[in-house]
Amino acid sequence: MRHRHILSETWSGLRRNLTMTLAVIVTMWVSLALFGAGLLAYQQVDLMKGKWYDKVEISVFLCGTVSAPSETCEGGADATEAQKEVILATLENNPEVEEVLFESKEEAFAEFSKAYEDSPILDTLTVDQMQESYRVKLVDPERYQSVVGQVAGLPGVQAIQDLREYLDPLFSWMNLIQIGTIVASALLLGAAALQIGNTIRLTAFARRREIGIMRLVGASNFYIMLPFLFEAVIGAAIGVLLACGTLASGVYFIIIQKAKVSLKAFEWIGWSHAGLAMAGVAVVGLALAIIPTLITTRKYLRV
Amino acid sequence: MITFEQVSKTYDGQQRAALRDIDLEIAKGEFAFLVGASGSGKSTFLRLILREYRPSRGRIFVAGRELNKLPSWRVPSLRREIGTVFQDFRLLPGKTVHENVAFAMQVIGRSAKDIKTQIPQTLELVGLEGKEKRLPEELSGGEQQRVAIARAVVNDPKLLIADEPTGNLDPATSVGIMKLLDRINRNGTTVVMATHDSTIVDQMRKRVMELNKGRLIRDQSKGVYGYQ
């Protein structure tokens, strides 16, 4: 009997405020979907960062037959064995360096051939035109400057290339997108929370007679609050389900069906990441329903 | 049942005290009238008993509880010991007589079985048998007040607070309501009734407590309304 009463109160509350309930559901849906997309973008960027930072190495190109004369290179001559030894020793003694690999002209040519398999450039190139290089792995990829500075002026070094120069702008764009999504969804989520508070105020007003009598005859605060809590949680749950559905179809149609197929070079997020984002959406969605309800009912249902 | 010890109440932002240094005791099973002009502090007195407010000074005991020390979450348990009736009935318009009375039992978690046995008895007590399915709007004022009284006593409170219960009723109907309250009192429920109705007070010859500008100026057993 008592449970039936709570359920019927919840149901009549939802019906009475149908338009407000719909508004809450739609706002929750859109803001939570956006929030979930932010979480997915965050994981995607993390994934790419992890993958690429892992690969990032400093390439120390040595002087070769094709390099123009400069302060450190005698034009048209390979770096001497002595020069190479100095460079290698310098790199290996640097505590920031994790690993140093030597890439010979032959290996460089093989890599190049693989990358430009069908290109006509290959026909005009010979092994001799390739450059020897040291591939340096760093302990902490963020601190590449010290290593670059140390070997930059050594004789026999033609150029130093750091992949991060190219990746950093990309990552800063991605970070911006991450922050943008999260800020936009935070604003919408804030609006959704206010809307829930307002709906509850309306419901409390519509039920003021019942609430007055409940307080008078000694119904517990929790009992009085329960229909409001249910109402908010049901609205939020529907919003969460719709948002999760949106995220799932987004991941399926955009990532799994399109991106993973056509952009194989990149690492892409999958269902496990989507599951994590959905869990986040569910937690935030329910918290957004429960917290404003507790605050507003505390304010309007005070004994 | 009720003890006031040096109780004063001043509302926030007001200079004058609504109640000043009230000292009184209402015993279990008593019937007491609370009289006085509008603004004399009758409503404040009743609201302090219901713990809608805390006193500014002094101590109040109701049904064995010291209200000053009663935490908010214990207030519902106090209210379950008190039935309340108002001048404006405060029935739920969309609910039948039966549903209005049942509501008071449902919301404190009484079992369906209790509700089934208790309501016919209570409706019989207040003289509404056969009208269970009526809506409040289909009832006369006196009948509506009987529904409100049924709702107030259905959970067997130790104390019944009535705030001008006959204020909206004609004299003949009022007599019927007073007889009902008297019967409830004889069954052992303590009754405290605030009223302006001098005829009723003079007829009943019960204890009369008179408030004037927040002070208790008269407390008389078998009293009359006053000297007009």
Short mmCIF file of C-alpha atoms in Angstrom, two decimals:
data_model
loop_
_atom_site.label_atom_id
_atom_site.label_comp_id
_atom_site.label_asym_id
_atom_site.label_seq_id
_atom_site.Cartn_x
_atom_site.Cartn_y
_atom_site.Cartn_z
CA MET A 1 0.00 0.00 0.00
CA ARG A 2 2.68 2.48 0.97
CA HIS A 3 4.74 1.59 -2.07
CA ARG A 4 1.75 1.95 -4.33
CA HIS A 5 1.18 5.41 -2.91
CA ILE A 6 4.74 6.51 -3.68
CA LEU A 7 4.57 5.10 -7.19
CA SER A 8 1.24 6.78 -7.95
CA GLU A 9 2.58 10.09 -6.59
CA THR A 10 5.66 9.74 -8.80
CA TRP A 11 3.56 8.92 -11.83
CA SER A 12 1.14 11.81 -11.29
CA GLY A 13 4.12 14.13 -10.76
CA LEU A 14 5.65 13.06 -14.07
CA ARG A 15 2.33 13.49 -15.87
CA ARG A 16 1.50 16.83 -14.27
CA ASN A 17 4.81 18.28 -15.39
CA LEU A 18 4.96 16.46 -18.69
CA THR A 19 6.42 19.38 -20.63
CA MET A 20 8.95 20.15 -17.92
CA THR A 21 9.84 16.48 -17.66
CA LEU A 22 10.37 16.33 -21.43
CA ALA A 23 12.52 19.46 -21.27
CA VAL A 24 14.60 17.90 -18.50
CA ILE A 25 14.99 14.67 -20.47
CA VAL A 26 16.04 16.44 -23.66
CA THR A 27 18.50 18.74 -21.89
CA MET A 28 19.92 15.80 -19.99
CA TRP A 29 20.15 13.80 -23.20
CA VAL A 30 22.00 16.45 -25.19
CA SER A 31 24.29 17.57 -22.38
CA LEU A 32 25.13 14.04 -21.30
CA ALA A 33 25.77 12.97 -24.91
CA LEU A 34 28.08 15.96 -25.29
CA PHE A 35 29.75 15.12 -22.00
CA GLY A 36 30.17 11.52 -23.15
CA ALA A 37 31.61 12.73 -26.46
CA GLY A 38 34.07 14.83 -24.45
CA LEU A 39 35.08 11.73 -22.50
CA LEU A 40 35.53 9.80 -25.77
CA ALA A 41 37.60 12.61 -27.31
CA TYR A 42 39.71 12.68 -24.18
CA GLN A 43 40.40 8.95 -24.41
CA GLN A 44 41.06 9.21 -28.15
CA VAL A 45 43.65 11.93 -27.66
CA ASP A 46 45.21 10.01 -24.81
CA LEU A 47 45.43 6.94 -26.98
CA MET A 48 47.10 8.84 -29.81
CA LYS A 49 49.45 10.62 -27.47
CA GLY A 50 50.45 7.35 -25.86
CA LYS A 51 51.01 5.67 -29.17
CA TRP A 52 52.88 8.49 -30.79
CA TYR A 53 54.88 9.63 -27.83
CA ASP A 54 55.95 6.06 -27.57
CA LYS A 55 57.22 6.20 -31.11
CA VAL A 56 58.63 9.67 -30.83
CA GLU A 57 62.34 9.70 -31.04
CA ILE A 58 64.92 12.22 -31.87
CA SER A 59 66.59 11.52 -35.17
CA VAL A 60 70.18 12.70 -35.31
CA PHE A 61 71.08 12.73 -39.01
CA LEU A 62 74.73 12.39 -39.79
CA CYS A 63 76.56 14.11 -42.60
CA GLY A 64 76.47 12.18 -45.85
CA THR A 65 77.44 12.46 -49.47
CA VAL A 66 74.35 14.49 -50.28
CA SER A 67 74.54 16.98 -47.42
CA ALA A 68 75.66 20.50 -48.19
CA PRO A 69 78.83 21.84 -46.49
CA SER A 70 78.19 23.52 -43.14
CA GLU A 71 79.91 24.24 -39.81
CA THR A 72 79.66 20.61 -38.76
CA CYS A 73 79.78 18.85 -42.12
CA GLU A 74 82.43 18.81 -44.71
CA GLY A 75 80.49 18.88 -47.96
CA GLY A 76 80.12 15.57 -49.78
CA ALA A 77 81.76 13.44 -47.10
CA ASP A 78 80.28 10.95 -44.66
CA ALA A 79 80.76 11.51 -40.94
CA THR A 80 83.94 9.80 -39.83
CA GLU A 81 84.03 6.85 -37.48
CA ALA A 82 85.66 9.04 -34.84
CA GLN A 83 82.90 11.62 -35.13
CA LYS A 84 80.25 8.90 -34.86
CA GLU A 85 81.88 7.55 -31.70
CA VAL A 86 81.87 10.97 -30.06
CA ILE A 87 78.22 11.48 -30.96
CA LEU A 88 77.21 8.03 -29.72
CA ALA A 89 79.13 8.47 -26.46
CA THR A 90 77.55 11.87 -25.89
CA LEU A 91 74.09 10.44 -26.40
CA GLU A 92 74.66 7.38 -24.28
CA ASN A 93 76.06 9.40 -21.39
CA ASN A 94 73.03 11.63 -21.26
CA PRO A 95 70.72 10.42 -18.44
CA GLU A 96 67.67 11.51 -20.40
CA VAL A 97 68.43 9.00 -23.13
CA GLU A 98 66.91 5.58 -22.85
CA GLU A 99 68.15 3.90 -26.01
CA VAL A 100 70.21 4.76 -29.05
CA LEU A 101 69.85 2.86 -32.31
CA PHE A 102 72.02 3.31 -35.36
CA GLU A 103 70.26 3.36 -38.71
CA SER A 104 72.53 2.60 -41.65
CA LYS A 105 72.03 3.83 -45.20
CA GLU A 106 70.71 0.42 -46.19
CA GLU A 107 68.14 0.39 -43.41
CA ALA A 108 67.13 3.91 -44.24
CA PHE A 109 66.64 2.95 -47.88
CA ALA A 110 64.56 -0.06 -46.88
CA GLU A 111 62.33 2.13 -44.68
CA PHE A 112 62.01 4.66 -47.43
CA SER A 113 61.09 2.05 -50.02
CA LYS A 114 58.39 0.73 -47.73
CA ALA A 115 56.88 4.16 -47.14
CA TYR A 116 56.90 5.16 -50.84
CA GLU A 117 56.19 1.76 -52.33
CA ASP A 118 54.43 2.91 -55.49
CA SER A 119 56.15 6.24 -55.94
CA PRO A 120 58.37 7.00 -58.98
CA ILE A 121 60.85 8.78 -56.67
CA LEU A 122 62.20 5.37 -55.75
CA ASP A 123 63.64 4.82 -59.22
CA THR A 124 65.91 7.84 -58.97
CA LEU A 125 67.24 7.09 -55.49
CA THR A 126 70.18 4.96 -54.54
CA VAL A 127 71.30 3.55 -51.21
CA ASP A 128 74.25 5.91 -51.23
CA GLN A 129 72.05 8.96 -51.24
CA MET A 130 70.49 7.95 -47.91
CA GLN A 131 71.67 9.37 -44.62
CA GLU A 132 72.96 7.52 -41.61
CA SER A 133 71.28 8.45 -38.38
CA TYR A 134 71.05 7.76 -34.65
CA ARG A 135 67.52 7.13 -33.46
CA VAL A 136 67.29 8.25 -29.85
CA LYS A 137 64.61 7.17 -27.41
CA LEU A 138 64.09 9.37 -24.40
CA VAL A 139 63.25 8.50 -20.84
CA ASP A 140 60.78 11.39 -20.74
CA PRO A 141 59.76 12.51 -24.22
CA GLU A 142 58.76 15.94 -22.84
CA ARG A 143 62.39 16.77 -22.03
CA TYR A 144 63.98 16.50 -25.41
CA GLN A 145 65.57 19.96 -25.45
CA SER A 146 68.61 19.01 -23.34
CA VAL A 147 69.49 16.13 -25.63
CA VAL A 148 68.99 18.19 -28.77
CA GLY A 149 71.16 20.98 -27.35
CA GLN A 150 73.99 18.62 -26.46
CA VAL A 151 74.49 17.00 -29.83
CA ALA A 152 73.42 19.88 -32.10
CA GLY A 153 76.86 21.41 -32.47
CA LEU A 154 78.95 18.26 -32.72
CA PRO A 155 80.95 17.70 -35.87
CA GLY A 156 79.41 15.07 -38.14
CA VAL A 157 75.82 16.01 -37.18
CA GLN A 158 73.93 17.34 -40.15
CA ALA A 159 70.51 17.89 -38.65
CA ILE A 160 68.37 16.94 -35.72
CA GLN A 161 64.74 16.21 -36.19
CA ASP A 162 62.19 15.96 -33.46
CA LEU A 163 58.81 14.58 -34.42
CA ARG A 164 57.16 16.51 -31.67
CA GLU A 165 57.55 19.73 -33.53
CA TYR A 166 54.91 18.36 -35.86
CA LEU A 167 52.79 16.57 -33.28
CA ASP A 168 52.55 19.34 -30.69
CA PRO A 169 50.29 21.65 -32.70
CA LEU A 170 48.07 18.69 -33.44
CA PHE A 171 47.86 17.80 -29.80
CA SER A 172 47.16 21.34 -28.74
CA TRP A 173 44.22 21.41 -31.13
CA MET A 174 43.00 18.17 -29.73
CA ASN A 175 43.34 19.48 -26.19
CA LEU A 176 41.33 22.50 -27.17
CA ILE A 177 38.59 20.28 -28.56
CA GLN A 178 38.61 18.24 -25.37
CA ILE A 179 38.30 21.32 -23.18
CA GLY A 180 35.67 22.85 -25.45
CA THR A 181 33.46 19.78 -25.32
CA ILE A 182 33.78 19.49 -21.57
CA VAL A 183 33.04 23.18 -20.97
CA ALA A 184 30.03 23.16 -23.28
CA SER A 185 28.65 20.03 -21.67
CA ALA A 186 29.32 21.43 -18.18
CA LEU A 187 27.22 24.49 -19.06
CA LEU A 188 24.41 22.33 -20.40
CA LEU A 189 24.62 20.02 -17.42
CA GLY A 190 24.39 23.03 -15.12
CA ALA A 191 21.27 24.13 -17.00
CA ALA A 192 19.83 20.64 -16.66
CA ALA A 193 20.45 20.69 -12.90
CA LEU A 194 18.69 24.06 -12.57
CA GLN A 195 15.82 22.76 -14.65
CA ILE A 196 15.43 19.78 -12.37
CA GLY A 197 15.43 22.09 -9.38
CA ASN A 198 12.71 24.18 -11.01
CA THR A 199 10.59 21.18 -11.91
CA ILE A 200 10.76 20.01 -8.33
CA ARG A 201 9.74 23.44 -7.09
CA LEU A 202 6.71 23.34 -9.38
CA THR A 203 5.82 19.84 -8.25
CA ALA A 204 6.25 20.81 -4.60
CA PHE A 205 3.92 23.74 -5.20
CA ALA A 206 1.34 21.58 -6.97
CA ARG A 207 1.48 19.11 -4.10
CA ARG A 208 1.63 21.65 -1.29
CA ARG A 209 -1.68 20.48 0.23
CA GLU A 210 -0.59 16.85 0.34
CA ILE A 211 2.83 17.79 1.63
CA GLY A 212 1.31 19.98 4.34
CA ILE A 213 -0.87 17.11 5.54
CA MET A 214 1.97 14.61 5.34
CA ARG A 215 4.08 16.83 7.56
CA LEU A 216 1.17 17.35 9.93
CA VAL A 217 0.45 13.67 10.44
CA GLY A 218 4.14 12.85 10.84
CA ALA A 219 5.27 11.35 7.55
CA SER A 220 9.05 11.14 7.57
CA ASN A 221 11.05 13.63 5.52
CA PHE A 222 12.44 10.78 3.49
CA TYR A 223 8.96 9.52 2.69
CA ILE A 224 7.85 12.99 1.59
CA MET A 225 10.93 13.37 -0.56
CA LEU A 226 10.80 9.95 -2.18
CA PRO A 227 8.31 10.74 -5.01
CA PHE A 228 10.42 13.78 -5.94
CA LEU A 229 13.56 11.70 -5.97
CA PHE A 230 11.92 9.02 -8.10
CA GLU A 231 10.60 11.61 -10.50
CA ALA A 232 14.03 13.16 -10.96
CA VAL A 233 15.79 9.80 -11.19
CA ILE A 234 13.35 8.50 -13.80
CA GLY A 235 13.83 11.62 -15.93
CA ALA A 236 17.59 11.37 -15.56
CA ALA A 237 17.63 7.65 -16.31
CA ILE A 238 15.78 8.22 -19.58
CA GLY A 239 18.23 11.02 -20.44
CA VAL A 240 21.16 8.74 -19.59
CA LEU A 241 19.79 5.91 -21.73
CA LEU A 242 19.24 8.22 -24.71
CA ALA A 243 22.73 9.71 -24.30
CA CYS A 244 24.30 6.24 -24.08
CA GLY A 245 22.41 5.20 -27.19
CA THR A 246 23.68 8.29 -28.99
CA LEU A 247 27.25 7.59 -27.91
CA ALA A 248 27.03 3.92 -28.90
CA SER A 249 25.71 4.73 -32.36
CA GLY A 250 28.32 7.48 -32.72
CA VAL A 251 31.11 5.07 -31.84
CA TYR A 252 29.70 2.40 -34.11
CA PHE A 253 28.92 4.47 -37.20
CA ILE A 254 31.76 7.02 -37.02
CA ILE A 255 34.66 5.20 -35.39
CA ILE A 256 34.15 1.50 -36.02
CA GLN A 257 32.55 1.65 -39.46
CA LYS A 258 34.31 4.71 -40.94
CA ALA A 259 37.44 5.87 -39.14
CA LYS A 260 38.88 2.47 -38.27
CA VAL A 261 38.46 1.32 -41.86
CA SER A 262 39.78 4.33 -43.72
CA LEU A 263 42.38 5.72 -41.30
CA LYS A 264 44.24 2.62 -40.27
CA ALA A 265 47.43 4.46 -39.39
CA PHE A 266 45.79 5.85 -36.25
CA GLU A 267 44.88 4.06 -33.10
CA TRP A 268 41.12 4.31 -32.52
CA ILE A 269 39.01 3.97 -29.43
CA GLY A 270 36.68 0.98 -29.23
CA TRP A 271 33.81 -0.44 -27.19
CA SER A 272 35.76 -0.61 -23.94
CA HIS A 273 36.37 3.14 -24.13
CA ALA A 274 32.74 3.72 -25.05
CA GLY A 275 31.69 1.66 -22.01
CA LEU A 276 33.85 3.83 -19.76
CA ALA A 277 32.33 7.00 -21.21
CA MET A 278 28.82 5.61 -20.71
CA ALA A 279 29.57 4.74 -17.10
CA GLY A 280 30.77 8.32 -16.62
CA VAL A 281 27.58 9.61 -18.25
CA ALA A 282 25.42 7.44 -16.00
CA VAL A 283 27.18 8.53 -12.81
CA VAL A 284 27.06 12.23 -13.72
CA GLY A 285 23.45 11.96 -14.91
CA LEU A 286 22.20 10.36 -11.71
CA ALA A 287 24.23 12.71 -9.54
CA LEU A 288 22.70 15.61 -11.46
CA ALA A 289 19.24 14.33 -10.65
CA ILE A 290 19.81 13.42 -7.03
CA ILE A 291 21.86 16.39 -5.81
CA PRO A 292 19.48 19.19 -6.97
CA THR A 293 16.54 17.14 -5.65
CA LEU A 294 18.10 16.86 -2.22
CA ILE A 295 18.93 20.56 -2.20
CA THR A 296 15.53 21.79 -3.43
CA THR A 297 13.46 19.43 -1.29
CA ARG A 298 15.51 20.44 1.74
CA LYS A 299 14.58 24.00 0.96
CA TYR A 300 10.90 23.55 0.14
CA LEU A 301 9.90 20.63 2.32
CA ARG A 302 11.41 21.82 5.57
CA VAL A 303 9.41 20.68 8.60
CA MET B 1 0.95 15.99 28.37
CA ILE B 2 2.06 19.57 27.73
CA THR B 3 4.38 21.64 29.91
CA PHE B 4 5.56 25.20 29.19
CA GLU B 5 8.36 26.51 31.37
CA GLN B 6 9.03 30.24 31.08
CA VAL B 7 8.43 30.09 27.34
CA SER B 8 8.88 33.18 25.16
CA LYS B 9 8.82 33.37 21.40
CA THR B 10 9.93 36.30 19.30
CA TYR B 11 9.78 35.86 15.54
CA ASP B 12 12.85 36.76 13.50
CA GLY B 13 12.92 40.42 12.58
CA GLN B 14 10.19 41.43 15.05
CA GLN B 15 10.51 43.58 18.13
CA ARG B 16 7.49 42.43 20.14
CA ALA B 17 7.38 38.93 21.55
CA ALA B 18 4.51 36.79 20.25
CA LEU B 19 4.53 34.89 23.55
CA ARG B 20 6.02 36.04 26.84
CA ASP B 21 6.98 33.98 29.89
CA ILE B 22 4.31 31.34 29.52
CA ASP B 23 4.21 28.84 32.39
CA LEU B 24 1.53 26.17 32.30
CA GLU B 25 0.81 22.51 32.37
CA ILE B 26 -1.96 20.59 30.63
CA ALA B 27 -2.50 17.15 32.11
CA LYS B 28 -3.18 13.94 30.24
CA GLY B 29 -6.88 13.65 29.38
CA GLU B 30 -7.65 17.33 29.91
CA PHE B 31 -9.84 19.50 27.67
CA ALA B 32 -8.53 23.04 27.50
CA PHE B 33 -9.74 26.12 25.62
CA LEU B 34 -7.29 28.72 24.45
CA VAL B 35 -8.96 32.11 24.05
CA GLY B 36 -7.84 35.62 23.22
CA ALA B 37 -8.12 38.27 20.54
CA SER B 38 -6.47 37.88 17.14
CA GLY B 39 -2.75 38.41 17.52
CA SER B 40 -2.78 37.44 21.19
CA GLY B 41 -0.46 34.51 20.51
CA LYS B 42 -2.88 31.57 20.21
CA SER B 43 -1.49 30.37 16.89
CA THR B 44 2.09 30.72 18.10
CA PHE B 45 1.18 28.66 21.16
CA LEU B 46 -0.22 25.85 19.01
CA ARG B 47 2.67 25.98 16.56
CA LEU B 48 5.18 25.67 19.36
CA ILE B 49 3.39 22.52 20.54
CA LEU B 50 3.64 21.11 16.98
CA ARG B 51 7.34 22.08 16.87
CA GLU B 52 6.81 24.18 13.78
CA TYR B 53 8.98 26.66 15.65
CA ARG B 54 11.35 26.46 18.55
CA PRO B 55 10.82 28.81 21.51
CA SER B 56 13.22 31.74 21.84
CA ARG B 57 13.46 31.06 25.58
CA GLY B 58 12.16 28.50 28.01
CA ARG B 59 11.43 24.80 27.71
CA ILE B 60 8.48 22.92 26.24
CA PHE B 61 7.59 19.29 26.91
CA VAL B 62 4.98 17.54 24.77
CA ALA B 63 4.06 13.85 25.09
CA GLY B 64 7.24 13.13 27.02
CA ARG B 65 9.58 14.90 24.63
CA GLU B 66 11.58 18.00 25.33
CA LEU B 67 10.97 19.98 22.15
CA ASN B 68 14.02 22.23 22.51
CA LYS B 69 16.22 19.17 22.29
CA LEU B 70 14.19 17.34 19.64
CA PRO B 71 16.24 17.09 16.42
CA SER B 72 14.45 17.85 13.13
CA TRP B 73 14.48 14.24 12.04
CA ARG B 74 12.56 13.27 15.20
CA VAL B 75 9.79 15.82 14.58
CA PRO B 76 7.67 13.33 12.55
CA SER B 77 7.55 10.98 15.56
CA LEU B 78 6.22 13.88 17.67
CA ARG B 79 3.60 14.74 15.07
CA ARG B 80 2.38 11.15 15.06
CA GLU B 81 1.33 11.68 18.68
CA ILE B 82 -0.69 14.79 17.78
CA GLY B 83 -3.85 15.10 15.70
CA THR B 84 -4.57 18.51 14.22
CA VAL B 85 -7.79 20.15 13.04
CA PHE B 86 -8.11 23.56 11.40
CA GLN B 87 -10.77 26.13 10.67
CA ASP B 88 -10.39 25.52 6.92
CA PHE B 89 -10.57 21.68 7.14
CA ARG B 90 -7.59 21.18 4.75
CA LEU B 91 -9.02 18.13 2.98
CA LEU B 92 -7.55 16.87 -0.30
CA PRO B 93 -10.13 17.91 -2.93
CA GLY B 94 -9.57 15.07 -5.41
CA LYS B 95 -9.88 12.31 -2.81
CA THR B 96 -12.99 10.71 -1.33
CA VAL B 97 -13.77 10.71 2.39
CA HIS B 98 -12.23 7.28 2.72
CA GLU B 99 -9.11 8.26 0.76
CA ASN B 100 -8.64 11.45 2.75
CA VAL B 101 -8.63 9.54 6.01
CA ALA B 102 -6.59 6.67 4.56
CA PHE B 103 -3.96 9.16 3.34
CA ALA B 104 -3.00 9.98 6.94
CA MET B 105 -2.38 6.28 7.58
CA GLN B 106 -0.63 5.48 4.31
CA VAL B 107 1.95 8.22 4.57
CA ILE B 108 3.19 7.02 7.94
CA GLY B 109 3.39 3.48 6.65
CA ARG B 110 0.41 1.82 8.35
CA SER B 111 -0.45 -1.57 6.88
CA ALA B 112 -3.33 -2.12 4.46
CA LYS B 113 -4.93 -4.35 7.06
CA ASP B 114 -4.83 -1.61 9.71
CA ILE B 115 -6.33 0.84 7.25
CA LYS B 116 -9.11 -1.55 6.40
CA THR B 117 -10.15 -2.10 10.00
CA GLN B 118 -9.45 1.37 11.40
CA ILE B 119 -11.26 3.59 8.91
CA PRO B 120 -14.82 2.23 9.27
CA GLN B 121 -14.50 2.54 13.07
CA THR B 122 -13.26 6.09 12.85
CA LEU B 123 -15.89 7.17 10.32
CA GLU B 124 -18.52 5.70 12.59
CA LEU B 125 -17.10 7.63 15.54
CA VAL B 126 -17.39 10.93 13.67
CA GLY B 127 -20.80 10.03 12.25
CA LEU B 128 -19.91 9.68 8.59
CA GLU B 129 -20.73 6.03 8.00
CA GLY B 130 -22.15 5.52 4.52
CA LYS B 131 -20.38 8.60 3.09
CA GLU B 132 -17.01 6.95 2.42
CA LYS B 133 -17.17 7.51 -1.33
CA ARG B 134 -18.21 11.18 -1.25
CA LEU B 135 -15.83 13.92 -2.36
CA PRO B 136 -15.26 16.85 0.03
CA GLU B 137 -17.13 19.21 -2.32
CA GLU B 138 -20.25 17.06 -1.96
CA LEU B 139 -20.27 17.48 1.81
CA SER B 140 -21.54 20.24 4.08
CA GLY B 141 -19.04 22.27 6.13
CA GLY B 142 -19.85 20.32 9.26
CA GLU B 143 -19.34 17.03 7.46
CA GLN B 144 -16.04 18.23 6.01
CA GLN B 145 -14.85 19.11 9.48
CA ARG B 146 -15.88 15.64 10.65
CA VAL B 147 -13.69 14.15 7.89
CA ALA B 148 -10.82 16.34 9.07
CA ILE B 149 -11.38 15.17 12.66
CA ALA B 150 -11.50 11.55 11.50
CA ARG B 151 -8.17 12.10 9.75
CA ALA B 152 -6.73 13.70 12.88
CA VAL B 153 -7.70 10.85 15.22
CA VAL B 154 -7.38 7.84 12.93
CA ASN B 155 -3.79 7.21 14.04
CA ASP B 156 -4.84 7.30 17.71
CA PRO B 157 -2.98 10.42 18.83
CA LYS B 158 -2.49 11.22 22.51
CA LEU B 159 -3.23 14.88 21.87
CA LEU B 160 -5.69 16.69 19.61
CA ILE B 161 -4.97 20.28 18.65
CA ALA B 162 -7.95 22.18 17.21
CA ASP B 163 -7.40 25.67 15.81
CA GLU B 164 -10.84 27.39 15.53
CA PRO B 165 -12.54 24.16 14.40
CA THR B 166 -15.97 25.80 14.43
CA GLY B 167 -14.83 29.10 12.92
CA ASN B 168 -16.50 28.37 9.55
CA LEU B 169 -19.59 26.60 10.86
CA ASP B 170 -23.04 27.77 11.93
CA PRO B 171 -23.95 27.48 15.65
CA ALA B 172 -26.07 24.31 15.32
CA THR B 173 -23.34 22.50 13.37
CA SER B 174 -20.74 23.76 15.83
CA VAL B 175 -22.57 22.10 18.70
CA GLY B 176 -22.33 18.79 16.86
CA ILE B 177 -18.59 19.22 16.33
CA MET B 178 -18.11 20.11 20.00
CA LYS B 179 -19.99 16.99 21.07
CA LEU B 180 -17.67 14.97 18.86
CA LEU B 181 -14.55 16.58 20.34
CA ASP B 182 -15.94 15.97 23.82
CA ARG B 183 -16.46 12.30 23.00
CA ILE B 184 -12.91 12.01 21.69
CA ASN B 185 -11.70 13.65 24.90
CA ARG B 186 -13.69 11.18 27.01
CA ASN B 187 -11.96 8.35 25.16
CA GLY B 188 -8.72 9.59 26.71
CA THR B 189 -7.31 12.04 24.16
CA THR B 190 -6.08 15.35 25.52
CA VAL B 191 -7.74 18.23 23.59
CA VAL B 192 -6.43 21.78 23.23
CA MET B 193 -8.76 24.06 21.27
CA ALA B 194 -8.20 27.66 20.27
CA THR B 195 -11.45 29.51 19.69
CA HIS B 196 -13.29 32.81 19.45
CA ASP B 197 -16.67 31.21 20.03
CA SER B 198 -17.85 32.46 23.43
CA THR B 199 -21.11 30.46 23.36
CA ILE B 200 -19.24 27.20 23.06
CA VAL B 201 -16.76 28.02 25.79
CA ASP B 202 -19.51 29.14 28.13
CA GLN B 203 -21.56 26.00 27.47
CA MET B 204 -18.73 23.48 27.86
CA ARG B 205 -17.39 24.76 31.18
CA LYS B 206 -13.89 23.43 30.67
CA ARG B 207 -10.51 24.85 31.50
CA VAL B 208 -9.96 28.25 29.87
CA MET B 209 -6.56 29.81 29.22
CA GLU B 210 -6.66 33.40 28.02
CA LEU B 211 -3.82 35.05 26.17
CA ASN B 212 -3.43 38.79 25.79
CA LYS B 213 -0.55 40.33 23.83
CA GLY B 214 1.50 37.19 24.33
CA ARG B 215 0.90 36.86 28.09
CA LEU B 216 -1.20 34.30 29.90
CA ILE B 217 -3.63 36.52 31.79
CA ARG B 218 -6.12 33.89 32.96
CA ASP B 219 -6.03 30.15 33.57
CA GLN B 220 -9.28 28.95 35.05
CA SER B 221 -10.78 25.50 35.47
CA LYS B 222 -14.45 25.27 34.43
CA GLY B 223 -14.13 28.79 33.08
CA VAL B 224 -16.15 30.98 30.77
CA TYR B 225 -15.10 32.89 27.67
CA GLY B 226 -14.61 36.20 29.48
CA TYR B 227 -16.10 39.55 30.19
CA GLN B 228 -16.95 41.32 26.97
#
